[in-house]
Coordinates of N, CA, C and O in Angstrom, one line a residue:
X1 N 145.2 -60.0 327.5 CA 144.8 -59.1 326.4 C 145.1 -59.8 325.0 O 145.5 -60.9 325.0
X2 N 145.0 -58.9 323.8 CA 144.4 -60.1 322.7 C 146.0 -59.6 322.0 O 146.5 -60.3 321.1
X3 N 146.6 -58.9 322.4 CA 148.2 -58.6 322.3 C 149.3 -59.5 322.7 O 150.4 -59.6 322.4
X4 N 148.6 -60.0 323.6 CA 149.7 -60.6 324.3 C 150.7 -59.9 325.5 O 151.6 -60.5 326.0
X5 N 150.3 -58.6 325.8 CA 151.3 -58.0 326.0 C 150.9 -57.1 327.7 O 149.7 -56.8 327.9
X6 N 151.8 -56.9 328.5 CA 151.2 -56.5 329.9 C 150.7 -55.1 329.6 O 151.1 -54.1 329.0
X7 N 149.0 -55.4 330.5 CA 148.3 -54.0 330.8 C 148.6 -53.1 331.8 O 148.1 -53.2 332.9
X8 N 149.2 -52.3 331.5 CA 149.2 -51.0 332.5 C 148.8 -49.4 332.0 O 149.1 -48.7 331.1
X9 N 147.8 -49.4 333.4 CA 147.7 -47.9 333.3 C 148.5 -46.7 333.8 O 148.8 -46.5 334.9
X10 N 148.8 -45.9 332.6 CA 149.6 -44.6 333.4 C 148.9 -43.4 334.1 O 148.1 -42.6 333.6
X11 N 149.2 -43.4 335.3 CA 147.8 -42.0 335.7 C 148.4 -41.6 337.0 O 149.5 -41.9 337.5
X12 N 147.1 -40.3 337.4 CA 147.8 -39.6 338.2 C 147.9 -40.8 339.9 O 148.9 -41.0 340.4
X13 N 146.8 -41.3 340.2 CA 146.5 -42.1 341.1 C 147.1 -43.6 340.8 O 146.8 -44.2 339.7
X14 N 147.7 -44.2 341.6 CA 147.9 -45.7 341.4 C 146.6 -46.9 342.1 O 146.7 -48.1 342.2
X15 N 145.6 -46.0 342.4 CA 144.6 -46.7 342.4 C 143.4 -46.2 342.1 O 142.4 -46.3 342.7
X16 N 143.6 -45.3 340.7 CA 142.6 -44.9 340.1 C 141.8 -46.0 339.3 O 140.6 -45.6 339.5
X17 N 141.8 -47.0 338.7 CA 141.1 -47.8 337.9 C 141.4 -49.4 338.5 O 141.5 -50.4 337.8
X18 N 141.4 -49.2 340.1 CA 141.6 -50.3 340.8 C 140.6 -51.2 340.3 O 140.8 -52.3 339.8
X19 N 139.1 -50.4 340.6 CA 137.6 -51.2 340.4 C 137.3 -52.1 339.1 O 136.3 -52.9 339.0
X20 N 138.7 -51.7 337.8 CA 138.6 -52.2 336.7 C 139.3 -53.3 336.5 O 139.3 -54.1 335.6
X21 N 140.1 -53.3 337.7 CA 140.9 -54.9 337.5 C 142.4 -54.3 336.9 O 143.3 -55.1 337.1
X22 N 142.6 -53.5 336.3 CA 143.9 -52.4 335.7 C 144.6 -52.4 336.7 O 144.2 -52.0 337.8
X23 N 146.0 -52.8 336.4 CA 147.6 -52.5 337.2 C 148.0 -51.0 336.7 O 148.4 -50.8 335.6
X24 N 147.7 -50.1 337.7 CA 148.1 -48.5 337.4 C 149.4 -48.4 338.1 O 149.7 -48.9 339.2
X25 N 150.7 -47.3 337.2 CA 152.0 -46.8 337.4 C 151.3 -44.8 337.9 O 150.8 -43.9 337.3
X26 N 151.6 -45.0 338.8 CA 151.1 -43.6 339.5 C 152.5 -42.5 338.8 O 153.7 -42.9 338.7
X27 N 151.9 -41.2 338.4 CA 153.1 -40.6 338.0 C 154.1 -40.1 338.7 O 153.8 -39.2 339.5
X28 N 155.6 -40.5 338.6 CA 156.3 -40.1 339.6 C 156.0 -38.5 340.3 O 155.8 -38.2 341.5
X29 N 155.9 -37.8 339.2 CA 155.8 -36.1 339.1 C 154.6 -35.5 338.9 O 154.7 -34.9 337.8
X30 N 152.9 -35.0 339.7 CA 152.0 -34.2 338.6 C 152.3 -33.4 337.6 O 153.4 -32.8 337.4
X31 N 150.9 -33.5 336.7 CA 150.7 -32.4 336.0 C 152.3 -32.3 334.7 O 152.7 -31.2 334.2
X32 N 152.7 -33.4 334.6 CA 153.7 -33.4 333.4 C 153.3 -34.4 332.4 O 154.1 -35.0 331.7
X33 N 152.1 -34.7 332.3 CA 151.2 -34.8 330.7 C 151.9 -36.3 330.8 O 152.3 -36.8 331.8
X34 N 151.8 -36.8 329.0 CA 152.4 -37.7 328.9 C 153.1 -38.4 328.9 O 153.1 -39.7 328.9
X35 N 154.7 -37.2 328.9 CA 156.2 -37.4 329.1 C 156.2 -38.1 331.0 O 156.8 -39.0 331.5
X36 N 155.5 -37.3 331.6 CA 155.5 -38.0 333.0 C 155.1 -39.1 332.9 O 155.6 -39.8 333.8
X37 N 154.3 -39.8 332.2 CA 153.8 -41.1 332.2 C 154.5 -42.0 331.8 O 154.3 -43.1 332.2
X38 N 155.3 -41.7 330.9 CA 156.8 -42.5 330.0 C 157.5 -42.6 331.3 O 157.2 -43.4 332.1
X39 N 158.2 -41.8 331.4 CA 158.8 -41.6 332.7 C 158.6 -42.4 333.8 O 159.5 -43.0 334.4
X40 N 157.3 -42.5 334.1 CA 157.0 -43.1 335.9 C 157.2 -45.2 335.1 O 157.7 -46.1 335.7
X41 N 156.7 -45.3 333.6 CA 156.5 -46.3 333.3 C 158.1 -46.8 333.1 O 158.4 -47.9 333.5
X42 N 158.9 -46.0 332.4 CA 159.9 -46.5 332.5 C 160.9 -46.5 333.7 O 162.1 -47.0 333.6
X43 N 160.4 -46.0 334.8 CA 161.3 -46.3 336.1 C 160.7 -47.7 336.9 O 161.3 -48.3 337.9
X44 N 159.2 -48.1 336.2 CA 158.6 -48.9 336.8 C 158.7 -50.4 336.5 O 158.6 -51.4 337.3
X45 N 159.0 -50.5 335.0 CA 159.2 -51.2 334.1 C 160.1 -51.9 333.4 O 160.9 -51.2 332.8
X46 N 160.3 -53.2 333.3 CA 162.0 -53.9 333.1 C 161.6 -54.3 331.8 O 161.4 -55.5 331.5
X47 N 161.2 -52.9 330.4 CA 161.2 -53.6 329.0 C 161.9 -52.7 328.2 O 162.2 -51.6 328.5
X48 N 162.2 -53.2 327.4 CA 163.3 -52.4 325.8 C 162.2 -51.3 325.3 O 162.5 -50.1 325.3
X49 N 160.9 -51.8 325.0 CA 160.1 -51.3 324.6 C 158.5 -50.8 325.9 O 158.2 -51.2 327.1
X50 N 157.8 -49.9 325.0 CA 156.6 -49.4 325.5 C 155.5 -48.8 324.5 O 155.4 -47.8 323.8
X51 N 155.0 -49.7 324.7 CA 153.3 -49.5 323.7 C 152.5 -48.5 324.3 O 151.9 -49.0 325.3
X52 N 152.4 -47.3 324.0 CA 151.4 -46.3 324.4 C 150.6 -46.2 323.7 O 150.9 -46.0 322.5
X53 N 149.0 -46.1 324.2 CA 148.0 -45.6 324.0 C 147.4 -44.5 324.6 O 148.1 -44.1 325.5
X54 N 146.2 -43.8 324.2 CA 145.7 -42.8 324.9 C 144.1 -43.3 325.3 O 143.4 -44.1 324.7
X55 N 143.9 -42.9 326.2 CA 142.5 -42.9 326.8 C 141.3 -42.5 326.1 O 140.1 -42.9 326.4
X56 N 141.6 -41.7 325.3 CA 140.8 -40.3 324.2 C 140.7 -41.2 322.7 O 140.3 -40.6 321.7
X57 N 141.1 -42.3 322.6 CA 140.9 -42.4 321.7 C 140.1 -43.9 320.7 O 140.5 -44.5 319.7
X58 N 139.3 -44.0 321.5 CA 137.9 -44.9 321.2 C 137.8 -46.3 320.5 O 137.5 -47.5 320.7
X59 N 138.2 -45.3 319.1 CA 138.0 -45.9 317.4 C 139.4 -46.6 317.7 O 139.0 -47.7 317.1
X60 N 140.5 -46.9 318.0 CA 141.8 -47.7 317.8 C 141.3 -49.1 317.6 O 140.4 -49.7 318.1
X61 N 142.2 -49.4 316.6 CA 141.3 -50.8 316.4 C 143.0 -52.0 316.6 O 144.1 -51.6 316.8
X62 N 142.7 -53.1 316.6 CA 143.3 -54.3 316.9 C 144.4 -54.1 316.0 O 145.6 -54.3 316.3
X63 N 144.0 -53.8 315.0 CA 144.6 -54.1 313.5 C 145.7 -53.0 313.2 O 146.7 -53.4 312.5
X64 N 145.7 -51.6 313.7 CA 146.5 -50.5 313.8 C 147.6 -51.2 314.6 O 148.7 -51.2 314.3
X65 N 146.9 -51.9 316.3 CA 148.1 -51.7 316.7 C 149.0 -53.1 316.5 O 150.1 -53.2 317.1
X66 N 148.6 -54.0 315.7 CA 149.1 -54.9 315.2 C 150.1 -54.1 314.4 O 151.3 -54.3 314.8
X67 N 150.0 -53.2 313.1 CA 150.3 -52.9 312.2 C 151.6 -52.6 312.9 O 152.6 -53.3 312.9
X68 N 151.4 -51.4 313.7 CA 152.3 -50.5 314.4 C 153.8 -51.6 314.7 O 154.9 -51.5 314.2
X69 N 153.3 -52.7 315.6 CA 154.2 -53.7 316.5 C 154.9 -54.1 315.2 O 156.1 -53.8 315.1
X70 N 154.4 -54.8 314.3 CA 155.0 -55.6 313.4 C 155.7 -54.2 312.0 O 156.2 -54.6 311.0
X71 N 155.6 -53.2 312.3 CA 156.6 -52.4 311.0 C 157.2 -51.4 312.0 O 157.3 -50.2 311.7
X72 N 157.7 -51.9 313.5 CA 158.9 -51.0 314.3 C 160.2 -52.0 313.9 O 160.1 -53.2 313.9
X73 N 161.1 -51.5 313.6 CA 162.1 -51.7 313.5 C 162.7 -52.0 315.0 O 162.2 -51.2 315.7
X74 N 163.6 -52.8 315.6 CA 164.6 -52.8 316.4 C 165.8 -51.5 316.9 O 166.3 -51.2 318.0
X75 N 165.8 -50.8 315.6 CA 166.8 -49.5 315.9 C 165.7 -48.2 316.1 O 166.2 -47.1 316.2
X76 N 164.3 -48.5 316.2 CA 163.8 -47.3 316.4 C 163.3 -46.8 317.3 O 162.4 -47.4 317.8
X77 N 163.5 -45.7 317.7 CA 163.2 -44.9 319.5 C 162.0 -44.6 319.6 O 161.5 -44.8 320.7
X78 N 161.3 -44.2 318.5 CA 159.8 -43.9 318.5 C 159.4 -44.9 317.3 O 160.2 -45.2 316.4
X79 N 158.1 -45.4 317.3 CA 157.2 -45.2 315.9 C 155.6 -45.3 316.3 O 154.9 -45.9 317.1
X80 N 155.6 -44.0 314.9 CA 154.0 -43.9 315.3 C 153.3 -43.8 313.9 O 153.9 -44.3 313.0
X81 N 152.3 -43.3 313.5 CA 151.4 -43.4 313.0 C 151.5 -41.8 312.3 O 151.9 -41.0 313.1
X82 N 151.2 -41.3 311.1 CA 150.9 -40.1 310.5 C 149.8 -40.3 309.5 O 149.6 -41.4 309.0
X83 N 149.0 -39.4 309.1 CA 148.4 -39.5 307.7 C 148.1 -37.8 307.4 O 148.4 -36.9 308.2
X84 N 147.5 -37.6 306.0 CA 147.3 -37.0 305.6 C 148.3 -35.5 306.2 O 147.9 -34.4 306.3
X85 N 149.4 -35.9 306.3 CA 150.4 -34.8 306.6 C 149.6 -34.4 308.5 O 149.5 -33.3 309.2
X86 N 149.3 -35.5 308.7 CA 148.9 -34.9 310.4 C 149.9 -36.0 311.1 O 149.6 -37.2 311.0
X87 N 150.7 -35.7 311.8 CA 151.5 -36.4 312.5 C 150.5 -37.2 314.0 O 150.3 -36.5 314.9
X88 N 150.2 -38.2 314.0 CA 149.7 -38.8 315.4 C 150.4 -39.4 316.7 O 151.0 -40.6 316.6
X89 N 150.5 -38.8 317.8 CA 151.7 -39.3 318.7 C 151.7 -40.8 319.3 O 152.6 -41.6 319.6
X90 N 150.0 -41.0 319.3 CA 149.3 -41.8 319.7 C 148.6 -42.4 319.2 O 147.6 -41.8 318.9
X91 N 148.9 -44.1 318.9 CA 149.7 -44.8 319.6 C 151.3 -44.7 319.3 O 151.8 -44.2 318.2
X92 N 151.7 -45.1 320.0 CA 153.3 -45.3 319.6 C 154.2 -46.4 320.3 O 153.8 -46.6 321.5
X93 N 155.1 -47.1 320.1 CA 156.4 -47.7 320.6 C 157.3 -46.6 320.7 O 157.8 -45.8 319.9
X94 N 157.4 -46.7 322.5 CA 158.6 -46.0 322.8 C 160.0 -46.8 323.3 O 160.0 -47.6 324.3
X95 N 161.0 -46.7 322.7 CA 162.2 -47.1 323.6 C 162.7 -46.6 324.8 O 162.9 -45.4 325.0
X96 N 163.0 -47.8 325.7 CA 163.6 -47.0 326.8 C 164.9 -46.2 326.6 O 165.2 -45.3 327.4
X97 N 165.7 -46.6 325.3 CA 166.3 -45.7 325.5 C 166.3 -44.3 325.1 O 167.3 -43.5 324.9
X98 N 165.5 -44.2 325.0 CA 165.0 -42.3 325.1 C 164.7 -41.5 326.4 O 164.6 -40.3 326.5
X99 N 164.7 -42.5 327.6 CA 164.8 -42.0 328.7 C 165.6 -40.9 329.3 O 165.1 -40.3 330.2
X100 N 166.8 -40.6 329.1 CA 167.5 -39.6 329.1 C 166.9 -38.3 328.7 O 166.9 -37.2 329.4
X101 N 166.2 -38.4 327.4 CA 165.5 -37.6 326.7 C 164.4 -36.8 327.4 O 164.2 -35.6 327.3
X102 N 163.6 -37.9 328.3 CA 162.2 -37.7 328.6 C 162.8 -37.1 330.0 O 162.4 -36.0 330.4
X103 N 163.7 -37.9 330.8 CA 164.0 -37.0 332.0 C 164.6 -35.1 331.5 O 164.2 -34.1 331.9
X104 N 165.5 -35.3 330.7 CA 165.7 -34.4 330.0 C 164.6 -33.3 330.1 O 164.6 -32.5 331.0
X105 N 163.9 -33.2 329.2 CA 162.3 -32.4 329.1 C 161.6 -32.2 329.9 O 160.7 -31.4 329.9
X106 N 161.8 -33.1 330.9 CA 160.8 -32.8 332.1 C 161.4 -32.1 333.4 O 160.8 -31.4 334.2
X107 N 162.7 -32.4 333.5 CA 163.6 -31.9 334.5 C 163.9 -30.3 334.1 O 163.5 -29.4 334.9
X108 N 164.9 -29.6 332.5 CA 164.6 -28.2 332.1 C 163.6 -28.0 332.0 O 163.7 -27.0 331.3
X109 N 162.1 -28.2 332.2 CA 161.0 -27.4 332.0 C 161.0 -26.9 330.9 O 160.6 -25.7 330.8
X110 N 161.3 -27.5 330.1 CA 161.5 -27.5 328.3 C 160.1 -27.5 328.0 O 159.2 -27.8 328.9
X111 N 159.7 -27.0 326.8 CA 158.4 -27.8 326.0 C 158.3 -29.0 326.2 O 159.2 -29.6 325.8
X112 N 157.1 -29.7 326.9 CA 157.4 -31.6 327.4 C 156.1 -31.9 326.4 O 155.5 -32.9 326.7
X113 N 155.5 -31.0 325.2 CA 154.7 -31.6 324.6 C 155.2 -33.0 323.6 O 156.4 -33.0 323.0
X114 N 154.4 -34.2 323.4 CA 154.8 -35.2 322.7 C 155.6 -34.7 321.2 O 156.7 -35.1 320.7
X115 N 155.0 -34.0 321.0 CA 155.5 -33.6 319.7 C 157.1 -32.8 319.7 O 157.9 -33.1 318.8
X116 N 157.4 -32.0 320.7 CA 158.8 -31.6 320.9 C 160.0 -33.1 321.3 O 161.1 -33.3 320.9
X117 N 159.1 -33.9 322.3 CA 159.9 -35.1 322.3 C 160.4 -36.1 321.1 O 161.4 -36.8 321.2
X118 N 159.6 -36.1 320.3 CA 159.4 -36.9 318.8 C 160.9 -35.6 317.8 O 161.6 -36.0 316.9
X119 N 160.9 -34.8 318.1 CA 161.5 -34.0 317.1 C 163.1 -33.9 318.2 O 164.1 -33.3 317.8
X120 N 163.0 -34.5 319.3 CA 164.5 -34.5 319.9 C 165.5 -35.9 319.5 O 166.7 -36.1 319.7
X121 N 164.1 -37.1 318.7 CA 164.9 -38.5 318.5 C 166.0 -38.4 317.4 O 166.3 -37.3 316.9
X122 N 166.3 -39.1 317.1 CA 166.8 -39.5 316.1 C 166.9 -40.7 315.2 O 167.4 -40.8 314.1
X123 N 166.0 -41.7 316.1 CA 165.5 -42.7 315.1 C 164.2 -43.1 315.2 O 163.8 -44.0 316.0
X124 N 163.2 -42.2 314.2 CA 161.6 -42.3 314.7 C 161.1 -43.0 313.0 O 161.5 -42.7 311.8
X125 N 160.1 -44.0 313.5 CA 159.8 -44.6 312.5 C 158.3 -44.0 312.4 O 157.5 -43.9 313.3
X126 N 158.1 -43.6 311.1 CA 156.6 -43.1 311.4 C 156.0 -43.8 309.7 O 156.5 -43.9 308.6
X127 N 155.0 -44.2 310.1 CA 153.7 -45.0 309.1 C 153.1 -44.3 308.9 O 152.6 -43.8 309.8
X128 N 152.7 -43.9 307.3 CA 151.9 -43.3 306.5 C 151.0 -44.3 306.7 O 151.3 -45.5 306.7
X129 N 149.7 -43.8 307.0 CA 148.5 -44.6 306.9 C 147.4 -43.7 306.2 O 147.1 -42.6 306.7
X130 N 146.8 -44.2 305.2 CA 146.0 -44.1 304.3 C 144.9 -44.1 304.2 O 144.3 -43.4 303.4
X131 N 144.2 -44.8 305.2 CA 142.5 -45.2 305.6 C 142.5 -45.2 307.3 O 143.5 -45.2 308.0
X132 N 141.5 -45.3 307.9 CA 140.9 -46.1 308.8 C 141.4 -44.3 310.0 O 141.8 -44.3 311.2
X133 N 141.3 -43.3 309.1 CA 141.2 -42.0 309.8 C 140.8 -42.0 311.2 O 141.3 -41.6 312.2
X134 N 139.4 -42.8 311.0 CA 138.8 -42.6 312.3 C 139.0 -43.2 313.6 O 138.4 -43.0 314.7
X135 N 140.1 -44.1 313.3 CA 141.0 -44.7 314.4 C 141.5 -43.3 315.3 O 141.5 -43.3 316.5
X136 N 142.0 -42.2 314.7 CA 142.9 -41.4 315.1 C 142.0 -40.3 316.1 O 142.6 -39.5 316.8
X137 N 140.4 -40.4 316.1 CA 139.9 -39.9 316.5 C 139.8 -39.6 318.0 O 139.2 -40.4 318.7
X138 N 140.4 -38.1 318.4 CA 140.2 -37.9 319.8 C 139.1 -37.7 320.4 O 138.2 -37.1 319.7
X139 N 138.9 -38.2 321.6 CA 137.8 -37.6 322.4 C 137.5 -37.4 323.6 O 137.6 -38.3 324.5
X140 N 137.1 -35.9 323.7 CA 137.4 -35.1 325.3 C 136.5 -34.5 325.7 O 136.6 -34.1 326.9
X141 N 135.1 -34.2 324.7 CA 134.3 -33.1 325.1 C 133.3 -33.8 325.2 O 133.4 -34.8 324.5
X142 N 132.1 -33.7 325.8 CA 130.7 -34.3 325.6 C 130.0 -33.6 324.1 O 128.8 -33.9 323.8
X143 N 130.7 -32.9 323.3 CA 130.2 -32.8 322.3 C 130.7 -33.5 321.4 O 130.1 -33.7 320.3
X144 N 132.2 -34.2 321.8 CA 133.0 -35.1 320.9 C 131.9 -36.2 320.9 O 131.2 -36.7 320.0
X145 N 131.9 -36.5 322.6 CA 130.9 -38.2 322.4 C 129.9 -37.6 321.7 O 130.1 -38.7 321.1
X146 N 129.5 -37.3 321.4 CA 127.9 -37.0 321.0 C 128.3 -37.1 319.9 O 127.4 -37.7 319.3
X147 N 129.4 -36.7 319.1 CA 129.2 -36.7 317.4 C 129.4 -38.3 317.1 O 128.7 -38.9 316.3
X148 N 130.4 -38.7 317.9 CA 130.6 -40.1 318.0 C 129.5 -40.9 318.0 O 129.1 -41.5 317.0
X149 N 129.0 -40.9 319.0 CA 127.7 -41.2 319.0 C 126.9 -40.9 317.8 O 126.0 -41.7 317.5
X150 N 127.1 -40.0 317.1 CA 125.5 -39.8 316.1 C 126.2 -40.6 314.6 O 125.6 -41.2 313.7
X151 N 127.2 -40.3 314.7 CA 127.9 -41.0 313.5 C 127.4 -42.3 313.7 O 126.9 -42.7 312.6
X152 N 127.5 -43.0 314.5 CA 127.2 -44.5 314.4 C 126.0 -45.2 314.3 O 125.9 -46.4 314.3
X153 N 124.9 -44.1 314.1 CA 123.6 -44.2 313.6 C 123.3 -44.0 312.6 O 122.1 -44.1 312.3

């Protein structure tokens, strides 16, 4: 990849996107969202760090996640991306050492939304970004693709 960096998919099946040539980490646990995916990745995985992306999100361009890699600091557990006072979870650099954290949240059956995990760190680096909105753009509904779609006409 143009990163340099190992592709893996997080999902529920470890041979869901076999047909695509993708090395998939099956989630240890269903139905525990994202935090299970940190999780199964970091029990699977021998790195300091973890580059998460989302599936939903189209428009991410080369250059964001460049940005991202190159303004994380070494001491930081999270960093991600914000703009206009909207915080975005995704993409982000996770540290492994937040793992305690993520077992944490998923084990009490706590709030395991990204967002409650981000507000348990204590060293989250987050980038004001200014332009290029439409990087941030989710998409889940066939009416999402469709706007997607018409926008680009």
């Amino acid at each position: 990849d143009k990163l340099g960096l190992q592709t893996v998919a997080l999902t529920e099946h470890e041979d869901k996107y076999k047909d695509l040539g993708i090395d998939c980490i099956a989630d240890l646990a269903p139905n525990q969202g994202p935090l299970g995916g940190i999780e199964s990745a970091f029990a699977q995985l021998n790195t300091p760090y973890i580059l998460l992306l989302s599936c939903d999100m189209p428009n991410l361009t080369e250059e964001l996640l460049r940005l991202l890699i190159s303004k994380t600091p070494n001491s930081s557990e999270y960093s991600h991306f914000c703009s206009e006072q909207k915080t975005h979870p995704f993409p982000a650099i996770v540290a492994k050492s937040t793992q305690k954290i993520v077992n944490e949240l998923l084990t009490n059956k706590k709030n395991k939304s990204m967002m409650n995990f981000i507000r348990q760190l204590n060293h989250v680096n987050t980038l004001e970004i200014t332009s290029d909105h439409a990087a941030f753009f989710n998409m889940n509904t066939k009416e999402e693709h469709a706007y997607l779609n018409n926008k680009g006409k």
